[in-house]
mmCIF file of C-alpha atoms in Angstrom:
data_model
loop_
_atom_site.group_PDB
_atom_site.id
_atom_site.type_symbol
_atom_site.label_atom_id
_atom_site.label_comp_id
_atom_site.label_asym_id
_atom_site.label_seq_id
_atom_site.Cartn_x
_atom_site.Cartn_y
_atom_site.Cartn_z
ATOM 1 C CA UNK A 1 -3.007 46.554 -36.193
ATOM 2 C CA UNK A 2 -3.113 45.178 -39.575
ATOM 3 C CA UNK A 3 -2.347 41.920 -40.587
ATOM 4 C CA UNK A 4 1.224 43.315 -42.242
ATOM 5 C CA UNK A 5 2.269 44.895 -39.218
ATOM 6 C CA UNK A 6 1.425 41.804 -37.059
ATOM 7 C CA UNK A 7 3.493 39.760 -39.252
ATOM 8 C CA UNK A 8 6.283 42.116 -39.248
ATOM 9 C CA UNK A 9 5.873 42.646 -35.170
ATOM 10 C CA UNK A 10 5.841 38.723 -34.474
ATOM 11 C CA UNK A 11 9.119 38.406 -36.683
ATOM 12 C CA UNK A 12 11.144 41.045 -35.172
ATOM 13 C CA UNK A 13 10.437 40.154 -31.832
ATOM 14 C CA UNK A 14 10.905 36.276 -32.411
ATOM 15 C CA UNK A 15 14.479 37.592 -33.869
ATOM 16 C CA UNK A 16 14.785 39.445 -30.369
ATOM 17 C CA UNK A 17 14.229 36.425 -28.352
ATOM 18 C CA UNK A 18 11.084 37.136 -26.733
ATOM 19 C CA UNK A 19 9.864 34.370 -24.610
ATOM 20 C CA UNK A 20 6.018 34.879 -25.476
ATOM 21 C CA UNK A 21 6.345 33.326 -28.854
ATOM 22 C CA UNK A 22 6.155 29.453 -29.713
ATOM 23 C CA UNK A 23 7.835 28.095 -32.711
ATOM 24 C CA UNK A 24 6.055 24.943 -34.198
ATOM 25 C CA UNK A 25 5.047 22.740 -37.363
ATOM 26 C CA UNK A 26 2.381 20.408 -37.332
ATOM 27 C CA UNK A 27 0.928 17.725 -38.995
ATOM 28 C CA UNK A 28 -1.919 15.501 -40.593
ATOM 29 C CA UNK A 29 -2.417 11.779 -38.665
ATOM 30 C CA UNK A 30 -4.709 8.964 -39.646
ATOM 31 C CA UNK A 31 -3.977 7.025 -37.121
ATOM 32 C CA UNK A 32 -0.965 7.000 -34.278
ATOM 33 C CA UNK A 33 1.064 3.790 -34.406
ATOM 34 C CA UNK A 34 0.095 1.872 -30.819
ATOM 35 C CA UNK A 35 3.692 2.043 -29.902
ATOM 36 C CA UNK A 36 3.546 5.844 -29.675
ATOM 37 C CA UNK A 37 0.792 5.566 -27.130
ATOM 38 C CA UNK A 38 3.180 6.823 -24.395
ATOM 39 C CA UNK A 39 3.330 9.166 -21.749
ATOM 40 C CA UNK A 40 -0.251 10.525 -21.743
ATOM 41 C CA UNK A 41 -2.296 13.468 -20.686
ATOM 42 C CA UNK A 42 -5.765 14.406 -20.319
ATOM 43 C CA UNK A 43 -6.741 17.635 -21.711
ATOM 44 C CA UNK A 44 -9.854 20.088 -21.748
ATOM 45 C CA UNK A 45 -9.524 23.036 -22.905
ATOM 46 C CA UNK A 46 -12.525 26.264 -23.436
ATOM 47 C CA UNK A 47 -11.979 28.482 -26.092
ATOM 48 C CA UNK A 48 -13.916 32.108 -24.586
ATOM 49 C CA UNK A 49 -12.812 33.760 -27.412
ATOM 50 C CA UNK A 50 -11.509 32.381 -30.844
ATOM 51 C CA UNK A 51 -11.522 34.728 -33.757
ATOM 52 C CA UNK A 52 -9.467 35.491 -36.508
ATOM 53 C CA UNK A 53 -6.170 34.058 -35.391
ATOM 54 C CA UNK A 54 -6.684 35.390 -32.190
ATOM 55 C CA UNK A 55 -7.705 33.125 -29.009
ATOM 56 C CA UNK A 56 -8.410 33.148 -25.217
ATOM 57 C CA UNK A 57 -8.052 29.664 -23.839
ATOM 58 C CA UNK A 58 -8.032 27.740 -20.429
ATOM 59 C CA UNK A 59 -6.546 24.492 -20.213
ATOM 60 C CA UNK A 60 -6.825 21.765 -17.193
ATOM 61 C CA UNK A 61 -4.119 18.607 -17.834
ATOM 62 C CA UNK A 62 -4.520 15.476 -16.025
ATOM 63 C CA UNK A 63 -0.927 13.856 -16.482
ATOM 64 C CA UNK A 64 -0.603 9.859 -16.845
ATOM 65 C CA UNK A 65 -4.300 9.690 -17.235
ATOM 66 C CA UNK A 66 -5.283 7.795 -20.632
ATOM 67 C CA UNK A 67 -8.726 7.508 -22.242
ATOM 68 C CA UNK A 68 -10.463 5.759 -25.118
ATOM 69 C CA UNK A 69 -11.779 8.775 -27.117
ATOM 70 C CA UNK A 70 -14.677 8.626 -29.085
ATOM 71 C CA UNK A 71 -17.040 10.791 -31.045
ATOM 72 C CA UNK A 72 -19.410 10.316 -28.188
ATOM 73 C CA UNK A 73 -17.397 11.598 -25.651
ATOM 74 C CA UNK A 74 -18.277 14.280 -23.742
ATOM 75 C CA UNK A 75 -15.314 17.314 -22.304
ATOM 76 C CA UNK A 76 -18.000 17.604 -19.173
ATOM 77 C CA UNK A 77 -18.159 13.960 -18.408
ATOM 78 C CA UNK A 78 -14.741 13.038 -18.710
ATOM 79 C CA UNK A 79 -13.512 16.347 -16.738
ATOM 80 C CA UNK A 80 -16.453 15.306 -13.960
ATOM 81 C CA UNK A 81 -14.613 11.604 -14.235
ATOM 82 C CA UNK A 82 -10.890 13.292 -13.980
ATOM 83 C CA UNK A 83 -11.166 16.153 -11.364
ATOM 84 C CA UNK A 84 -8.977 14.861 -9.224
ATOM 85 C CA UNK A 85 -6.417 14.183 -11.152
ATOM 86 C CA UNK A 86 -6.193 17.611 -12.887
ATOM 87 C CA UNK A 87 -2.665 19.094 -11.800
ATOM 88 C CA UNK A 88 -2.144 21.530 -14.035
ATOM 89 C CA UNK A 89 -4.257 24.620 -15.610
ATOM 90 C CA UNK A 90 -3.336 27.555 -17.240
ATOM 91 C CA UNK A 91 -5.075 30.491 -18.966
ATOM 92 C CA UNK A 92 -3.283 30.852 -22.335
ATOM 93 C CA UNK A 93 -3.683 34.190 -24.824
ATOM 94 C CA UNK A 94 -2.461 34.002 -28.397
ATOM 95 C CA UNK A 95 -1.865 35.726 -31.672
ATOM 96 C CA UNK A 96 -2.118 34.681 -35.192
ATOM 97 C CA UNK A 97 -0.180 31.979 -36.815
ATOM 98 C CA UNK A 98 2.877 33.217 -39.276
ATOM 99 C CA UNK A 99 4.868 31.007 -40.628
ATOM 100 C CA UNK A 100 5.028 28.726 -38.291
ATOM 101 C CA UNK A 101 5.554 31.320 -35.077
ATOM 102 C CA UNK A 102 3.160 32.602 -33.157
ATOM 103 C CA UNK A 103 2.576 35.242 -30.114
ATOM 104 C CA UNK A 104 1.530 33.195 -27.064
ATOM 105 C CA UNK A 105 1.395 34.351 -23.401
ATOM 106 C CA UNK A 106 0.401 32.035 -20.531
ATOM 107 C CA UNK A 107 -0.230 32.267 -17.017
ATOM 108 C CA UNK A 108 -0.484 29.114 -14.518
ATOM 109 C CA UNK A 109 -3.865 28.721 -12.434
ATOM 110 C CA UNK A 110 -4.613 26.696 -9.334
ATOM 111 C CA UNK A 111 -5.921 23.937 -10.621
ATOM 112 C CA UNK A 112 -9.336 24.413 -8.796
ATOM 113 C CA UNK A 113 -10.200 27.836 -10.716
ATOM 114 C CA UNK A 114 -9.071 26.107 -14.388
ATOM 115 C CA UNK A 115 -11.603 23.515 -13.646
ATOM 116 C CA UNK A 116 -14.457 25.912 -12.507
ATOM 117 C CA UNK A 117 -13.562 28.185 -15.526
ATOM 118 C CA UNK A 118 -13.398 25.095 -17.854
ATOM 119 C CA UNK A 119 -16.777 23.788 -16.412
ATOM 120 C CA UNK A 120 -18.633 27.636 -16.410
ATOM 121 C CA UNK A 121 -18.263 28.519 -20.264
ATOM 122 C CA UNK A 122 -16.077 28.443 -23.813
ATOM 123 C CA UNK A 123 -16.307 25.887 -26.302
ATOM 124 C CA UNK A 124 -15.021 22.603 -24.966
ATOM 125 C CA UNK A 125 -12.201 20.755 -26.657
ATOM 126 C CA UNK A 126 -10.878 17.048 -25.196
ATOM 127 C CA UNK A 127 -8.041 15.336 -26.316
ATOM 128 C CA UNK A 128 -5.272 12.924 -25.108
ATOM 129 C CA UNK A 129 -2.040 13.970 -25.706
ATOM 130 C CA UNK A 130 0.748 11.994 -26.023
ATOM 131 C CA UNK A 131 4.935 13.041 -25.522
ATOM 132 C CA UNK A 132 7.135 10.950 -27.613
ATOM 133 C CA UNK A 133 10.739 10.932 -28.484
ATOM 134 C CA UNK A 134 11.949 11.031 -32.117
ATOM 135 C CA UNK A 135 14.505 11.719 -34.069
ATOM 136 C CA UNK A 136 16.187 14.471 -32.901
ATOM 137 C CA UNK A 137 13.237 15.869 -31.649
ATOM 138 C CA UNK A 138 10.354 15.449 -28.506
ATOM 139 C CA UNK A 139 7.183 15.767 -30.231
ATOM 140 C CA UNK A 140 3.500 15.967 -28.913
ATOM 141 C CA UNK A 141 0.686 13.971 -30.545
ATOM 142 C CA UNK A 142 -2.957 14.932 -29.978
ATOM 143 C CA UNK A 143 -5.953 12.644 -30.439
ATOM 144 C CA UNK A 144 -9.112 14.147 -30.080
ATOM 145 C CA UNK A 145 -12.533 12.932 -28.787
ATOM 146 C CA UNK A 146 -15.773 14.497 -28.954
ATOM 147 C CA UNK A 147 -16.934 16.277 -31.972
ATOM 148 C CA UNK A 148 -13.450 16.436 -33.426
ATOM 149 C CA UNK A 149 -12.811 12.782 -33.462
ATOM 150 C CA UNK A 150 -10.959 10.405 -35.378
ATOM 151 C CA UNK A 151 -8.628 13.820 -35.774
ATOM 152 C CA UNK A 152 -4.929 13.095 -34.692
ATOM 153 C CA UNK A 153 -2.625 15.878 -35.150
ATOM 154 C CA UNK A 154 1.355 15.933 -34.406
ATOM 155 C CA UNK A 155 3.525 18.486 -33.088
ATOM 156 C CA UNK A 156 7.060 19.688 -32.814
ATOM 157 C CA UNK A 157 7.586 22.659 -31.110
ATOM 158 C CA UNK A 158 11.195 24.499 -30.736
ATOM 159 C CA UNK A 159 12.568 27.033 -28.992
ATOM 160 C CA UNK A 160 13.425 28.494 -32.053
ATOM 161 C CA UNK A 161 12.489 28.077 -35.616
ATOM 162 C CA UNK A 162 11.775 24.554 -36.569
ATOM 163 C CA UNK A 163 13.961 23.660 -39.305
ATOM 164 C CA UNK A 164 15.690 20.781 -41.199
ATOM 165 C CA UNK A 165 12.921 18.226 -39.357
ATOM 166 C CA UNK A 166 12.845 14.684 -39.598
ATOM 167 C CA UNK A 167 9.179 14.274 -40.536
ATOM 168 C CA UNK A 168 7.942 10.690 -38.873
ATOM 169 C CA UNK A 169 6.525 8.906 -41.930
ATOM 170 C CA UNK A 170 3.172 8.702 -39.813
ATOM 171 C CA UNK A 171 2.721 11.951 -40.685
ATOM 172 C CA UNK A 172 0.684 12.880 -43.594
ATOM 173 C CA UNK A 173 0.469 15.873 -44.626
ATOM 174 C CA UNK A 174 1.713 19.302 -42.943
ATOM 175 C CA UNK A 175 -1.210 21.914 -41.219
ATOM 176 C CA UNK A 176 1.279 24.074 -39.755
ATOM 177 C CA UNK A 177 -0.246 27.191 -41.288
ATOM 178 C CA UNK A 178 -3.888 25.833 -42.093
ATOM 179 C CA UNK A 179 -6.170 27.535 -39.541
ATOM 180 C CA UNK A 180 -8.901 24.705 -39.969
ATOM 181 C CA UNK A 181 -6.533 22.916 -38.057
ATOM 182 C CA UNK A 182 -6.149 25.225 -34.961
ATOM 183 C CA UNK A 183 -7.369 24.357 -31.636
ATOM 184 C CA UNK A 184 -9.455 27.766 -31.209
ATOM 185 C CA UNK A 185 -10.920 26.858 -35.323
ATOM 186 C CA UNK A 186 -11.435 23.131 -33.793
ATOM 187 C CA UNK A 187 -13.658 24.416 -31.378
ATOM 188 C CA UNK A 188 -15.600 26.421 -33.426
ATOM 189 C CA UNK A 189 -16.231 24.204 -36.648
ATOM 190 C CA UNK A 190 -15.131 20.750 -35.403
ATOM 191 C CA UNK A 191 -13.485 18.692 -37.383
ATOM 192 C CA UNK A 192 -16.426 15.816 -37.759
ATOM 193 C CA UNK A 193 -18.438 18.379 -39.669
ATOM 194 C CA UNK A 194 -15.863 18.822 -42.338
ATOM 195 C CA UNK A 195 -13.416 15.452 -42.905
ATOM 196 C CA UNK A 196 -14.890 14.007 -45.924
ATOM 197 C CA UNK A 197 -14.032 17.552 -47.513
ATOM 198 C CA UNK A 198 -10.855 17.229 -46.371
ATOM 199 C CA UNK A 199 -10.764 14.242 -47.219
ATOM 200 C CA UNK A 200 -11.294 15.187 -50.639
ATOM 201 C CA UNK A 201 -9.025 17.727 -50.817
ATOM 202 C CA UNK A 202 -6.143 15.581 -49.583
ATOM 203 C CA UNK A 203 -6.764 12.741 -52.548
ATOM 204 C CA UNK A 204 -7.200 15.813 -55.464
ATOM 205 C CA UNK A 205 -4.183 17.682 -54.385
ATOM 206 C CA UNK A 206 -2.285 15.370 -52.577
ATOM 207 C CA UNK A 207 0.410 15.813 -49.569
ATOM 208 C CA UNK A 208 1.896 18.951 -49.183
ATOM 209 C CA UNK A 209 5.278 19.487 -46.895
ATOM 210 C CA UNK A 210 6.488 23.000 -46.403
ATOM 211 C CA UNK A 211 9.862 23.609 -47.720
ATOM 212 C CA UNK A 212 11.008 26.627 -47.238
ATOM 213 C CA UNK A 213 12.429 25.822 -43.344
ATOM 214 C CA UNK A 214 15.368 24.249 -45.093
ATOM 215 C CA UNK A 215 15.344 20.455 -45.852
ATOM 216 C CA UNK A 216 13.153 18.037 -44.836
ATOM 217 C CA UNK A 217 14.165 13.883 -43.721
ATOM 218 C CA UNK A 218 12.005 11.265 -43.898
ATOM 219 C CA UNK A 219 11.665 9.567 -40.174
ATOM 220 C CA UNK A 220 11.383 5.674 -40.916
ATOM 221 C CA UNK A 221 9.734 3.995 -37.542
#
């Protein structure tokens, strides 16, 4: 399937209200404010197949469990260190990102089995992730450990389209459609290897905020 026909396959079925889609926009962080820090989750997540938009993950979440990420932490350890608090794992298939939609299907796994799978092969991601409430919107803010760290990326994720968003003036630039940014990409070409680039990039061209999802509100915190 071509890359035309994908985009007009995701569309149409979004329109249809097909559950194995997720709608989301997400977001550049130098730093989450500590007030934010709530709500937290332990995640490690193999990537056995990431290519071209297209990914085969399993995830194993320890809820309530917080951790000081560095660029010296290892997804191994810190799973070894966690096991028993893993309660949830799922094995997670998606499609390319268009526009902010994407085709994602998910099935839960005993816990036991995501760890082993976690733990047997992939490329290892870890990351805390955080729930917070605001605006008119829950979002989820990832800070990453490991070879991806300082990186801090925020989410919000709809049911539908995300439009008209109050953008949280932590937020500094939008990703939503820049693969570099993707988890599968993350655990291919981490994100340590290629920040001063970015870097770079941000100060020549500056912040960019997509607007064609109708208008956007500053979030004051």
């Amino acid at each position: 399937m071509s890359d035309d026909r994908f985009d007009e396959f995701t569309a149409a079925d979004a329109d249809r209200g097909y559950a194995d889609f997720e709608f989301e926009r997400r977001f550049f962080v130098r730093e989450l404010p500590a007030e934010l820090r709530d709500a937290p989750a332990l995640i490690v997540q193999s990537y056995f197949l990431a290519d071209d938009g297209y990914a085969l993950r399993v995830r194993v979440q320890a809820g309530e469990v917080d951790a000081d990420l560095s660029i010296n932490t290892d997804p191994a350890e810190l799973l070894r260190a966690h096991v028993a608090d893993i309660d949830f794992a799922a094995v997670t298939v998606k499609g390319p990102a268009v526009g902010g939609t994407r085709y994602e299907a998910e099935r839960q796994l005993d816990p036991r089995v995501g760890v082993e799978l976690v733990r047997r092969g992939g490329a290892p991601i870890v990351k805390i992730r955080y729930a917070v409430w605001l605006g008119a919107d829950g979002w989820s803010v990832d800070v990453f450990g490991g070879a991806n760290h300082p990186l801090v990326v925020a989410e919000c994720e709809r049911s539908g389209p995300v439009t008209s968003l109050q953008i949280p003036d932590f937020c500094v630039t939008e990703i939503t459609d820049d693969r570099r940014f993707s988890n599968e990409s993350l655990s291919m070409e981490p994100y340590s290897g290629w920040a001063p680039a970015f870097a770079a990039e941000l100060a020549s061209v500056g912040p960019m905020f997509r607007q064609d999802f109708g208008p956007n509100t500053h979030l004051s915190l």
